PDB file of C-alpha atoms in Angstrom:
ATOM      1  CA  MET A  63      30.817  33.683 -21.919  1.00 41.00           C
ATOM      2  CA  ALA A  64      29.495  30.611 -20.145  1.00 48.00           C
ATOM      3  CA  GLU A  65      25.807  29.843 -20.468  1.00 62.00           C
ATOM      4  CA  ALA A  66      23.848  30.636 -17.297  1.00 71.00           C
ATOM      5  CA  THR A  67      22.522  27.642 -15.381  1.00 80.00           C
ATOM      6  CA  PRO A  68      18.696  27.660 -15.361  1.00 90.00           C
ATOM      7  CA  ILE A  69      16.886  27.831 -12.056  1.00 94.00           C
ATOM      8  CA  VAL A  70      14.077  25.548 -13.246  1.00 98.00           C
ATOM      9  CA  SER A  71      14.098  22.675 -15.714  1.00 98.00           C
ATOM     10  CA  VAL A  72      10.666  21.934 -17.126  1.00 98.00           C
ATOM     11  CA  LEU A  73      10.699  18.180 -17.687  1.00 98.00           C
ATOM     12  CA  ILE A  74       8.185  17.147 -20.346  1.00 98.00           C
ATOM     13  CA  ILE A  75       7.687  13.524 -21.310  1.00 98.00           C
ATOM     14  CA  THR A  76       5.516  12.855 -24.301  1.00 98.00           C
ATOM     15  CA  TYR A  77       4.275   9.994 -26.453  1.00 97.00           C
ATOM     16  CA  ASN A  78       1.547  10.293 -29.095  1.00 96.00           C
ATOM     17  CA  HIS A  79       0.417  13.731 -27.903  1.00 97.00           C
ATOM     18  CA  GLU A  80       0.220  15.348 -31.323  1.00 97.00           C
ATOM     19  CA  HIS A  81      -2.968  17.271 -30.525  1.00 96.00           C
ATOM     20  CA  PHE A  82      -1.929  18.356 -27.021  1.00 97.00           C
ATOM     21  CA  VAL A  83       1.833  18.833 -26.726  1.00 98.00           C
ATOM     22  CA  GLY A  84       1.791  22.259 -28.378  1.00 98.00           C
ATOM     23  CA  GLN A  85      -0.393  23.608 -25.574  1.00 98.00           C
ATOM     24  CA  ALA A  86       1.899  22.043 -22.980  1.00 98.00           C
ATOM     25  CA  LEU A  87       4.970  23.621 -24.562  1.00 98.00           C
ATOM     26  CA  GLN A  88       3.359  27.020 -24.916  1.00 98.00           C
ATOM     27  CA  SER A  89       2.294  27.027 -21.257  1.00 98.00           C
ATOM     28  CA  ALA A  90       5.939  26.329 -20.315  1.00 98.00           C
ATOM     29  CA  LEU A  91       7.245  29.006 -22.673  1.00 98.00           C
ATOM     30  CA  ASP A  92       4.870  31.524 -21.092  1.00 97.00           C
ATOM     31  CA  GLN A  93       6.431  31.116 -17.631  1.00 97.00           C
ATOM     32  CA  GLU A  94       8.080  34.203 -16.167  1.00 92.00           C
ATOM     33  CA  PRO A  95      10.903  35.079 -15.951  1.00 88.00           C
ATOM     34  CA  SER A  96      11.684  33.101 -19.091  1.00 88.00           C
ATOM     35  CA  GLU A  97      15.479  33.430 -18.874  1.00 87.00           C
ATOM     36  CA  GLN A  98      15.484  31.292 -15.717  1.00 92.00           C
ATOM     37  CA  VAL A  99      13.617  28.363 -17.302  1.00 96.00           C
ATOM     38  CA  GLU A 100      14.829  25.605 -19.628  1.00 97.00           C
ATOM     39  CA  ILE A 101      12.460  23.151 -21.295  1.00 98.00           C
ATOM     40  CA  VAL A 102      13.707  19.573 -21.724  1.00 98.00           C
ATOM     41  CA  VAL A 103      11.463  17.231 -23.700  1.00 98.00           C
ATOM     42  CA  GLY A 104      11.785  13.456 -23.755  1.00 98.00           C
ATOM     43  CA  GLU A 105       9.864  12.198 -26.816  1.00 98.00           C
ATOM     44  CA  ASP A 106       9.441   8.420 -26.699  1.00 98.00           C
ATOM     45  CA  HIS A 107       9.363   7.510 -30.405  1.00 98.00           C
ATOM     46  CA  SER A 108       5.749   8.528 -31.058  1.00 97.00           C
ATOM     47  CA  THR A 109       3.815   6.986 -33.931  1.00 97.00           C
ATOM     48  CA  ASP A 110       1.756  10.116 -34.660  1.00 97.00           C
ATOM     49  CA  GLY A 111       2.775  13.710 -35.457  1.00 97.00           C
ATOM     50  CA  THR A 112       4.121  14.568 -31.998  1.00 98.00           C
ATOM     51  CA  ARG A 113       7.725  14.803 -33.167  1.00 98.00           C
ATOM     52  CA  ALA A 114       6.838  17.206 -35.979  1.00 98.00           C
ATOM     53  CA  VAL A 115       5.106  19.530 -33.497  1.00 98.00           C
ATOM     54  CA  LEU A 116       8.156  19.448 -31.234  1.00 98.00           C
ATOM     55  CA  LEU A 117      10.581  20.180 -34.057  1.00 98.00           C
ATOM     56  CA  ASP A 118       8.474  23.150 -35.144  1.00 98.00           C
ATOM     57  CA  PHE A 119       8.556  24.593 -31.622  1.00 98.00           C
ATOM     58  CA  GLN A 120      12.304  24.025 -31.354  1.00 97.00           C
ATOM     59  CA  ARG A 121      12.828  25.806 -34.680  1.00 98.00           C
ATOM     60  CA  ARG A 122      10.963  28.824 -33.298  1.00 97.00           C
ATOM     61  CA  TYR A 123      12.548  28.711 -29.818  1.00 97.00           C
ATOM     62  CA  PRO A 124      15.981  27.106 -30.324  1.00 96.00           C
ATOM     63  CA  SER A 125      17.553  28.610 -27.201  1.00 95.00           C
ATOM     64  CA  ARG A 126      14.747  27.541 -24.876  1.00 96.00           C
ATOM     65  CA  ILE A 127      13.811  24.006 -25.882  1.00 97.00           C
ATOM     66  CA  ARG A 128      16.030  20.918 -25.845  1.00 98.00           C
ATOM     67  CA  LEU A 129      14.617  17.810 -27.490  1.00 98.00           C
ATOM     68  CA  LEU A 130      15.598  14.261 -26.578  1.00 98.00           C
ATOM     69  CA  LEU A 131      14.186  12.233 -29.458  1.00 98.00           C
ATOM     70  CA  ARG A 132      14.304   8.505 -28.747  1.00 98.00           C
ATOM     71  CA  ASP A 133      15.381   6.138 -31.525  1.00 97.00           C
ATOM     72  CA  ALA A 134      13.080   3.482 -30.040  1.00 97.00           C
ATOM     73  CA  ASN A 135      10.300   3.412 -27.492  1.00 97.00           C
ATOM     74  CA  VAL A 136      11.856   3.025 -24.016  1.00 97.00           C
ATOM     75  CA  GLY A 137       8.674   3.231 -21.924  1.00 96.00           C
ATOM     76  CA  MET A 138       7.218   6.000 -19.789  1.00 96.00           C
ATOM     77  CA  ASN A 139       9.321   5.581 -16.649  1.00 96.00           C
ATOM     78  CA  ARG A 140      12.643   5.029 -18.387  1.00 97.00           C
ATOM     79  CA  ASN A 141      11.907   8.065 -20.550  1.00 97.00           C
ATOM     80  CA  LEU A 142      11.246  10.044 -17.368  1.00 97.00           C
ATOM     81  CA  ALA A 143      14.522   8.945 -15.776  1.00 96.00           C
ATOM     82  CA  MET A 144      16.559   9.636 -18.920  1.00 97.00           C
ATOM     83  CA  THR A 145      14.987  13.068 -19.377  1.00 98.00           C
ATOM     84  CA  LEU A 146      15.546  13.968 -15.731  1.00 97.00           C
ATOM     85  CA  ALA A 147      19.239  13.085 -16.102  1.00 96.00           C
ATOM     86  CA  ALA A 148      19.509  15.725 -18.846  1.00 97.00           C
ATOM     87  CA  CYS A 149      17.972  18.510 -16.732  1.00 97.00           C
ATOM     88  CA  ARG A 150      20.364  21.192 -15.427  1.00 96.00           C
ATOM     89  CA  GLY A 151      18.079  23.247 -13.196  1.00 97.00           C
ATOM     90  CA  ARG A 152      18.163  23.563  -9.421  1.00 97.00           C
ATOM     91  CA  TYR A 153      14.470  22.693  -9.458  1.00 98.00           C
ATOM     92  CA  ILE A 154      12.539  20.248 -11.663  1.00 98.00           C
ATOM     93  CA  ALA A 155       8.979  20.965 -12.802  1.00 98.00           C
ATOM     94  CA  LEU A 156       6.982  18.020 -14.156  1.00 98.00           C
ATOM     95  CA  LEU A 157       4.671  18.419 -17.132  1.00 98.00           C
ATOM     96  CA  GLU A 158       3.348  15.554 -19.225  1.00 97.00           C
ATOM     97  CA  GLY A 159       2.734  16.275 -22.885  1.00 97.00           C
ATOM     98  CA  ASP A 160      -1.051  16.115 -22.658  1.00 96.00           C
ATOM     99  CA  ASP A 161      -1.378  18.508 -19.682  1.00 97.00           C
ATOM    100  CA  TYR A 162      -0.708  22.246 -19.423  1.00 98.00           C
ATOM    101  CA  TRP A 163      -0.297  25.148 -16.999  1.00 98.00           C
ATOM    102  CA  THR A 164      -2.743  28.011 -16.666  1.00 98.00           C
ATOM    103  CA  ARG A 165      -0.750  30.751 -14.897  1.00 98.00           C
ATOM    104  CA  PRO A 166       2.493  32.366 -16.118  1.00 97.00           C
ATOM    105  CA  ASP A 167       3.682  32.876 -12.535  1.00 97.00           C
ATOM    106  CA  LYS A 168       3.240  29.236 -11.523  1.00 98.00           C
ATOM    107  CA  LEU A 169       6.940  28.355 -11.494  1.00 98.00           C
ATOM    108  CA  LYS A 170       7.889  31.676  -9.916  1.00 97.00           C
ATOM    109  CA  LEU A 171       5.521  31.071  -6.994  1.00 98.00           C
ATOM    110  CA  GLN A 172       6.759  27.515  -6.452  1.00 98.00           C
ATOM    111  CA  VAL A 173      10.433  28.494  -6.631  1.00 97.00           C
ATOM    112  CA  GLU A 174       9.785  31.270  -4.106  1.00 97.00           C
ATOM    113  CA  PHE A 175       8.131  28.739  -1.786  1.00 98.00           C
ATOM    114  CA  LEU A 176      11.032  26.285  -1.986  1.00 98.00           C
ATOM    115  CA  ASP A 177      13.584  29.081  -1.535  1.00 97.00           C
ATOM    116  CA  ARG A 178      11.761  30.129   1.655  1.00 98.00           C
ATOM    117  CA  HIS A 179      11.503  26.540   2.919  1.00 98.00           C
ATOM    118  CA  PRO A 180      14.900  24.853   2.358  1.00 97.00           C
ATOM    119  CA  ASP A 181      13.843  21.799   4.376  1.00 98.00           C
ATOM    120  CA  PHE A 182      10.988  20.999   1.953  1.00 98.00           C
ATOM    121  CA  SER A 183      11.695  18.563  -0.868  1.00 98.00           C
ATOM    122  CA  ALA A 184       8.932  19.753  -3.222  1.00 98.00           C
ATOM    123  CA  CYS A 185       5.654  21.608  -3.556  1.00 98.00           C
ATOM    124  CA  PHE A 186       2.476  21.220  -5.599  1.00 98.00           C
ATOM    125  CA  HIS A 187      -0.909  22.825  -6.207  1.00 98.00           C
ATOM    126  CA  ASN A 188      -4.402  22.049  -7.402  1.00 98.00           C
ATOM    127  CA  VAL A 189      -5.288  21.644 -11.076  1.00 98.00           C
ATOM    128  CA  ALA A 190      -8.464  21.400 -13.124  1.00 97.00           C
ATOM    129  CA  VAL A 191      -9.569  18.107 -14.667  1.00 96.00           C
ATOM    130  CA  VAL A 192     -10.480  18.909 -18.271  1.00 95.00           C
ATOM    131  CA  GLY A 193     -11.532  17.070 -21.403  1.00 89.00           C
ATOM    132  CA  ASP A 194     -13.952  14.618 -19.773  1.00 76.00           C
ATOM    133  CA  THR A 195     -16.965  14.723 -22.098  1.00 73.00           C
ATOM    134  CA  SER A 196     -19.190  13.058 -19.495  1.00 76.00           C
ATOM    135  CA  ARG A 197     -18.524  15.621 -16.764  1.00 84.00           C
ATOM    136  CA  PRO A 198     -17.804  19.368 -16.573  1.00 85.00           C
ATOM    137  CA  ASP A 199     -14.330  20.654 -15.701  1.00 90.00           C
ATOM    138  CA  ARG A 200     -13.677  20.221 -11.988  1.00 94.00           C
ATOM    139  CA  PRO A 201     -10.892  20.535  -9.410  1.00 96.00           C
ATOM    140  CA  PHE A 202      -8.552  17.565  -9.152  1.00 96.00           C
ATOM    141  CA  LEU A 203      -8.513  18.008  -5.368  1.00 97.00           C
ATOM    142  CA  LYS A 204     -11.953  18.559  -3.881  1.00 94.00           C
ATOM    143  CA  ARG A 205     -10.472  19.698  -0.583  1.00 94.00           C
ATOM    144  CA  SER A 206      -7.080  20.848   0.621  1.00 94.00           C
ATOM    145  CA  PRO A 207      -4.708  18.065   1.708  1.00 95.00           C
ATOM    146  CA  GLY A 208      -3.160  20.489   4.203  1.00 95.00           C
ATOM    147  CA  ARG A 209      -0.256  22.887   3.815  1.00 97.00           C
ATOM    148  CA  VAL A 210       2.329  20.219   4.628  1.00 98.00           C
ATOM    149  CA  VAL A 211       2.261  16.699   3.159  1.00 97.00           C
ATOM    150  CA  SER A 212       4.312  13.886   4.685  1.00 98.00           C
ATOM    151  CA  LEU A 213       5.559  10.563   3.340  1.00 98.00           C
ATOM    152  CA  ARG A 214       2.735   8.876   5.253  1.00 97.00           C
ATOM    153  CA  ASP A 215       0.232  11.048   3.389  1.00 97.00           C
ATOM    154  CA  VAL A 216       1.797  10.231   0.010  1.00 97.00           C
ATOM    155  CA  VAL A 217       1.663   6.470   0.543  1.00 96.00           C
ATOM    156  CA  SER A 218      -1.907   6.623   1.884  1.00 92.00           C
ATOM    157  CA  ARG A 219      -3.446   7.825  -1.364  1.00 87.00           C
ATOM    158  CA  GLN A 220      -2.548   9.091  -4.812  1.00 86.00           C
ATOM    159  CA  PHE A 221      -3.482  12.764  -4.765  1.00 93.00           C
ATOM    160  CA  ILE A 222      -0.596  14.866  -6.138  1.00 97.00           C
ATOM    161  CA  PRO A 223      -1.234  15.915  -9.764  1.00 97.00           C
ATOM    162  CA  THR A 224       1.895  15.205 -11.800  1.00 96.00           C
ATOM    163  CA  CYS A 225       1.754  18.497 -13.689  1.00 98.00           C
ATOM    164  CA  SER A 226       1.699  20.452 -10.408  1.00 98.00           C
ATOM    165  CA  THR A 227       4.945  19.121  -8.933  1.00 98.00           C
ATOM    166  CA  VAL A 228       8.168  21.110  -8.569  1.00 98.00           C
ATOM    167  CA  PHE A 229      10.973  19.372  -6.646  1.00 98.00           C
ATOM    168  CA  ARG A 230      14.627  19.864  -5.871  1.00 98.00           C
ATOM    169  CA  ALA A 231      17.087  18.253  -8.268  1.00 97.00           C
ATOM    170  CA  GLY A 232      19.044  15.227  -7.075  1.00 94.00           C
ATOM    171  CA  LEU A 233      16.393  13.620  -4.869  1.00 93.00           C
ATOM    172  CA  THR A 234      15.680  10.470  -6.865  1.00 87.00           C
ATOM    173  CA  ALA A 235      19.016   8.823  -7.648  1.00 77.00           C
ATOM    174  CA  PRO A 236      19.645   5.948  -7.765  1.00 88.00           C
ATOM    175  CA  TRP A 237      16.456   4.601  -9.299  1.00 94.00           C
ATOM    176  CA  PRO A 238      15.301   1.225  -7.941  1.00 94.00           C
ATOM    177  CA  ASP A 239      15.264  -1.477 -10.603  1.00 93.00           C
ATOM    178  CA  TRP A 240      11.513  -2.035 -10.282  1.00 95.00           C
ATOM    179  CA  PHE A 241      10.761   1.585 -11.190  1.00 95.00           C
ATOM    180  CA  PHE A 242      11.306   1.052 -14.914  1.00 95.00           C
ATOM    181  CA  ASP A 243       8.593  -1.609 -15.154  1.00 91.00           C
ATOM    182  CA  PHE A 244       6.236   0.065 -12.703  1.00 92.00           C
ATOM    183  CA  PRO A 245       2.716   0.732 -14.050  1.00 88.00           C
ATOM    184  CA  MET A 246       2.915   4.439 -13.120  1.00 91.00           C
ATOM    185  CA  GLY A 247       5.671   6.990 -12.692  1.00 91.00           C
ATOM    186  CA  ASP A 248       4.254   9.798 -10.591  1.00 94.00           C
ATOM    187  CA  TRP A 249       3.305   7.959  -7.399  1.00 94.00           C
ATOM    188  CA  PRO A 250       6.664   6.204  -6.805  1.00 95.00           C
ATOM    189  CA  LEU A 251       8.442   9.432  -7.769  1.00 96.00           C
ATOM    190  CA  HIS A 252       6.457  11.354  -5.157  1.00 97.00           C
ATOM    191  CA  VAL A 253       7.210   8.631  -2.606  1.00 97.00           C
ATOM    192  CA  MET A 254      10.950   8.924  -3.270  1.00 97.00           C
ATOM    193  CA  ILE A 255      10.773  12.716  -3.069  1.00 97.00           C
ATOM    194  CA  ALA A 256       8.791  12.624   0.192  1.00 97.00           C
ATOM    195  CA  GLN A 257      11.464  10.385   1.710  1.00 97.00           C
ATOM    196  CA  ARG A 258      13.796  13.385   1.485  1.00 96.00           C
ATOM    197  CA  GLY A 259      11.563  15.921   3.204  1.00 98.00           C
ATOM    198  CA  PRO A 260       8.017  17.294   3.546  1.00 98.00           C
ATOM    199  CA  ILE A 261       6.088  18.476   0.493  1.00 98.00           C
ATOM    200  CA  GLY A 262       4.298  21.816   0.554  1.00 98.00           C
ATOM    201  CA  TYR A 263       0.844  22.506  -0.859  1.00 98.00           C
ATOM    202  CA  LEU A 264      -0.063  25.841  -2.473  1.00 98.00           C
ATOM    203  CA  ASP A 265      -3.826  26.263  -2.438  1.00 97.00           C
ATOM    204  CA  LEU A 266      -3.980  27.652  -5.979  1.00 98.00           C
ATOM    205  CA  MET A 267      -5.359  26.397  -9.304  1.00 98.00           C
ATOM    206  CA  MET A 268      -2.449  26.645 -11.747  1.00 98.00           C
ATOM    207  CA  GLY A 269      -2.721  23.813 -14.248  1.00 98.00           C
ATOM    208  CA  ALA A 270      -4.907  21.336 -16.087  1.00 97.00           C
ATOM    209  CA  TYR A 271      -4.913  17.531 -16.104  1.00 96.00           C
ATOM    210  CA  ARG A 272      -6.417  16.294 -19.342  1.00 95.00           C
ATOM    211  CA  ILE A 273      -8.716  13.287 -19.638  1.00 91.00           C
ATOM    212  CA  HIS A 274      -8.605  11.675 -23.097  1.00 83.00           C
ATOM    213  CA  SER A 275      -8.796   8.266 -24.724  1.00 73.00           C
ATOM    214  CA  GLY A 276      -5.039   8.061 -25.282  1.00 63.00           C
ATOM    215  CA  GLY A 277      -4.092   8.838 -21.687  1.00 52.00           C
ATOM    216  CA  VAL A 278      -1.958   6.264 -19.848  1.00 52.00           C
ATOM    217  CA  TRP A 279      -4.519   6.127 -17.010  1.00 46.00           C
ATOM    218  CA  SER A 280      -7.535   8.101 -18.165  1.00 46.00           C
ATOM    219  CA  GLY A 281      -7.728   6.038 -21.354  1.00 45.00           C
ATOM    220  CA  SER A 282      -7.439   2.660 -19.629  1.00 52.00           C
ATOM    221  CA  PRO A 283     -10.358   0.476 -18.446  1.00 79.00           C
ATOM    222  CA  ARG A 284     -11.142   1.148 -14.790  1.00 83.00           C
ATOM    223  CA  ALA A 285     -10.680  -2.482 -13.727  1.00 86.00           C
ATOM    224  CA  GLN A 286      -7.228  -2.585 -15.320  1.00 87.00           C
ATOM    225  CA  VAL A 287      -6.215   0.599 -13.504  1.00 85.00           C
ATOM    226  CA  LEU A 288      -7.360  -0.861 -10.185  1.00 89.00           C
ATOM    227  CA  ARG A 289      -5.467  -4.144 -10.672  1.00 90.00           C
ATOM    228  CA  LYS A 290      -2.263  -2.262 -11.504  1.00 90.00           C
ATOM    229  CA  SER A 291      -2.780   0.003  -8.501  1.00 90.00           C
ATOM    230  CA  ILE A 292      -3.093  -2.995  -6.159  1.00 91.00           C
ATOM    231  CA  ALA A 293       0.174  -4.424  -7.487  1.00 92.00           C
ATOM    232  CA  ALA A 294       1.803  -0.998  -7.201  1.00 92.00           C
ATOM    233  CA  ALA A 295       0.815  -0.688  -3.550  1.00 94.00           C
ATOM    234  CA  ALA A 296       2.488  -4.025  -2.796  1.00 94.00           C
ATOM    235  CA  THR A 297       5.715  -2.925  -4.494  1.00 95.00           C
ATOM    236  CA  ILE A 298       5.790   0.398  -2.644  1.00 96.00           C
ATOM    237  CA  ASP A 299       5.180  -1.454   0.631  1.00 96.00           C
ATOM    238  CA  GLN A 300       8.205  -3.662   0.029  1.00 96.00           C
ATOM    239  CA  PHE A 301      10.335  -0.671  -1.093  1.00 96.00           C
ATOM    240  CA  LEU A 302       9.590   1.152   2.172  1.00 97.00           C
ATOM    241  CA  GLY A 303      10.438  -1.883   4.283  1.00 97.00           C
ATOM    242  CA  HIS A 304       6.783  -2.420   5.300  1.00 96.00           C
ATOM    243  CA  GLU A 305       6.918   0.668   7.525  1.00 96.00           C
ATOM    244  CA  TYR A 306       3.637   1.878   6.044  1.00 96.00           C
ATOM    245  CA  SER A 307       1.922  -1.477   5.525  1.00 93.00           C
ATOM    246  CA  ARG A 308      -1.219  -0.382   7.330  1.00 90.00           C
ATOM    247  CA  GLU A 309      -1.739   2.618   5.047  1.00 92.00           C
ATOM    248  CA  LEU A 310      -0.915   0.710   1.871  1.00 93.00           C
ATOM    249  CA  THR A 311      -3.074  -2.283   2.785  1.00 90.00           C
ATOM    250  CA  ARG A 312      -5.966   0.049   3.476  1.00 88.00           C
ATOM    251  CA  LEU A 313      -5.405   1.714   0.083  1.00 90.00           C
ATOM    252  CA  ALA A 314      -5.282  -1.659  -1.718  1.00 91.00           C
ATOM    253  CA  SER A 315      -8.429  -2.783   0.122  1.00 86.00           C
ATOM    254  CA  GLY A 316     -10.271   0.204  -1.293  1.00 85.00           C
ATOM    255  CA  PHE A 317      -9.122  -0.755  -4.787  1.00 88.00           C
ATOM    256  CA  ARG A 318     -10.294  -4.353  -4.253  1.00 87.00           C
ATOM    257  CA  ILE A 319     -13.732  -3.226  -3.094  1.00 84.00           C
ATOM    258  CA  LYS A 320     -14.108  -1.113  -6.234  1.00 86.00           C
ATOM    259  CA  LEU A 321     -13.003  -4.102  -8.334  1.00 87.00           C
ATOM    260  CA  ALA A 322     -15.575  -6.313  -6.610  1.00 84.00           C
ATOM    261  CA  LYS A 323     -18.316  -3.837  -7.477  1.00 84.00           C
ATOM    262  CA  ILE A 324     -17.206  -3.713 -11.131  1.00 87.00           C
ATOM    263  CA  GLU A 325     -17.097  -7.515 -11.406  1.00 84.00           C
ATOM    264  CA  SER A 326     -20.470  -7.859  -9.668  1.00 80.00           C
ATOM    265  CA  ARG A 327     -22.132  -5.405 -12.055  1.00 83.00           C
ATOM    266  CA  ALA A 328     -20.620  -7.321 -14.967  1.00 84.00           C
ATOM    267  CA  GLY A 329     -22.083 -10.590 -13.658  1.00 82.00           C
ATOM    268  CA  ASN A 330     -18.666 -12.017 -12.721  1.00 83.00           C
ATOM    269  CA  HIS A 331     -19.757 -13.021  -9.229  1.00 77.00           C
ATOM    270  CA  ASP A 332     -16.996 -15.544  -8.545  1.00 79.00           C
ATOM    271  CA  ARG A 333     -14.374 -12.897  -9.270  1.00 83.00           C
ATOM    272  CA  ALA A 334     -16.233 -10.398  -7.099  1.00 81.00           C
ATOM    273  CA  ARG A 335     -16.214 -12.886  -4.223  1.00 79.00           C
ATOM    274  CA  GLU A 336     -12.468 -13.421  -4.683  1.00 82.00           C
ATOM    275  CA  HIS A 337     -11.822  -9.698  -4.346  1.00 80.00           C
ATOM    276  CA  LEU A 338     -14.008  -9.492  -1.249  1.00 77.00           C
ATOM    277  CA  ALA A 339     -12.178 -12.471   0.236  1.00 77.00           C
ATOM    278  CA  ASP A 340      -8.885 -10.654  -0.355  1.00 81.00           C
ATOM    279  CA  VAL A 341     -10.246  -7.614   1.474  1.00 79.00           C
ATOM    280  CA  LEU A 342     -11.396  -9.677   4.429  1.00 75.00           C
ATOM    281  CA  ARG A 343      -8.035 -11.443   4.550  1.00 76.00           C
ATOM    282  CA  THR A 344      -5.779  -8.400   4.244  1.00 76.00           C
ATOM    283  CA  MET A 345      -7.684  -5.344   5.492  1.00 67.00           C
ATOM    284  CA  PRO A 346      -6.177  -3.867   8.675  1.00 58.00           C
ATOM    285  CA  TRP A 347      -9.138  -3.963  11.038  1.00 53.00           C
ATOM    286  CA  TYR A 348      -8.944  -1.289  13.683  1.00 47.00           C
ATOM    287  CA  ARG A 349     -11.413   0.845  15.517  1.00 43.00           C
ATOM    288  CA  GLY A 350     -13.658   3.265  13.719  1.00 50.00           C
ATOM    289  CA  ARG A 351     -17.197   3.548  12.478  1.00 52.00           C
ATOM    290  CA  PHE A 352     -15.960   3.676   8.861  1.00 52.00           C
ATOM    291  CA  TRP A 353     -14.403   0.206   9.037  1.00 55.00           C
ATOM    292  CA  ARG A 354     -17.381  -1.257  10.904  1.00 53.00           C
ATOM    293  CA  GLY A 355     -19.536   0.008   8.043  1.00 56.00           C
ATOM    294  CA  ILE A 356     -17.212  -1.523   5.462  1.00 61.00           C
ATOM    295  CA  LEU A 357     -17.268  -4.851   7.270  1.00 60.00           C
ATOM    296  CA  ALA A 358     -21.081  -4.829   7.412  1.00 57.00           C
ATOM    297  CA  TRP A 359     -21.250  -4.062   3.671  1.00 60.00           C
ATOM    298  CA  LEU A 360     -18.748  -6.830   2.864  1.00 61.00           C
ATOM    299  CA  LEU A 361     -20.718  -9.433   4.773  1.00 61.00           C
ATOM    300  CA  VAL A 362     -23.992  -8.432   3.098  1.00 62.00           C
ATOM    301  CA  GLU A 363     -22.359  -8.435  -0.335  1.00 64.00           C
ATOM    302  CA  TRP A 364     -20.708 -11.786   0.348  1.00 59.00           C
ATOM    303  CA  ARG A 365     -24.037 -13.386   1.186  1.00 62.00           C
ATOM    304  CA  ARG A 366     -25.724 -11.761  -1.813  1.00 65.00           C
ATOM    305  CA  LEU A 367     -23.103 -13.033  -4.250  1.00 59.00           C
ATOM    306  CA  GLY A 368     -23.111 -16.457  -2.619  1.00 58.00           C
ATOM    307  CA  SER A 369     -26.823 -16.827  -3.250  1.00 54.00           C
ATOM    308  CA  ARG A 370     -26.424 -16.464  -7.016  1.00 53.00           C
TER     309      ARG A 370
END
């Protein structure tokens, strides 16, 4: 008898998540109905005990977990693409190895939404930010982005939690060459998905995004994250044929302002002035009290830094 095709493939990518990946796997195993869910794990040649944890879970759940154990480290985005290619489900649910889900009906609710809305490419929900020792657990999204999210929304800011996304299979091929060296995987993936249709938002808390020192973003210095985000915005702008240049330039300007503040606090005033000059040169000035306020702040800050 032929093996039934799963409705949902849970795509887990993991690297050095020894202390977290068990919780991620268990939250996927707890999804109902279990017979409609396959779990496909791309393990990117970890240097800690991640692989041992995965092998133990596969031994206990051999019919539910497929492991793709890399012989060498291929990088986050290539691991994502290779793992996605191995998924058989009609829908793909993203879950990184250091995050987890908090409701056993999460996938069921998202599949029901996509079945009811065949024109939607994907859907997502809110999650809790956990593990930050300096702050209590909090919602990832402080306010609803609206029930329907467009491509314009996705390029305007990075707000879709990776571990909340369920999308239809077959929306991302072929991968652009730049994707494999891109500093992040979720944002360009969401951009490519949104090109194929609107994305729905379920106003529910059904997962957890973990902050920890080994996280790709949460464990990186803030200035480094901002510099990579500025470069990422430029690449996305080119990929989309500059159709959303205004939104992406505005996003990058916000990153540059934050960088200027970091450099100024660190006493690197020349660098701060360079970032402010970039903002003044590239920011799309159009009407609105917000931008008039930003311009006033920039001019004051420019003069203050110039006097040092």
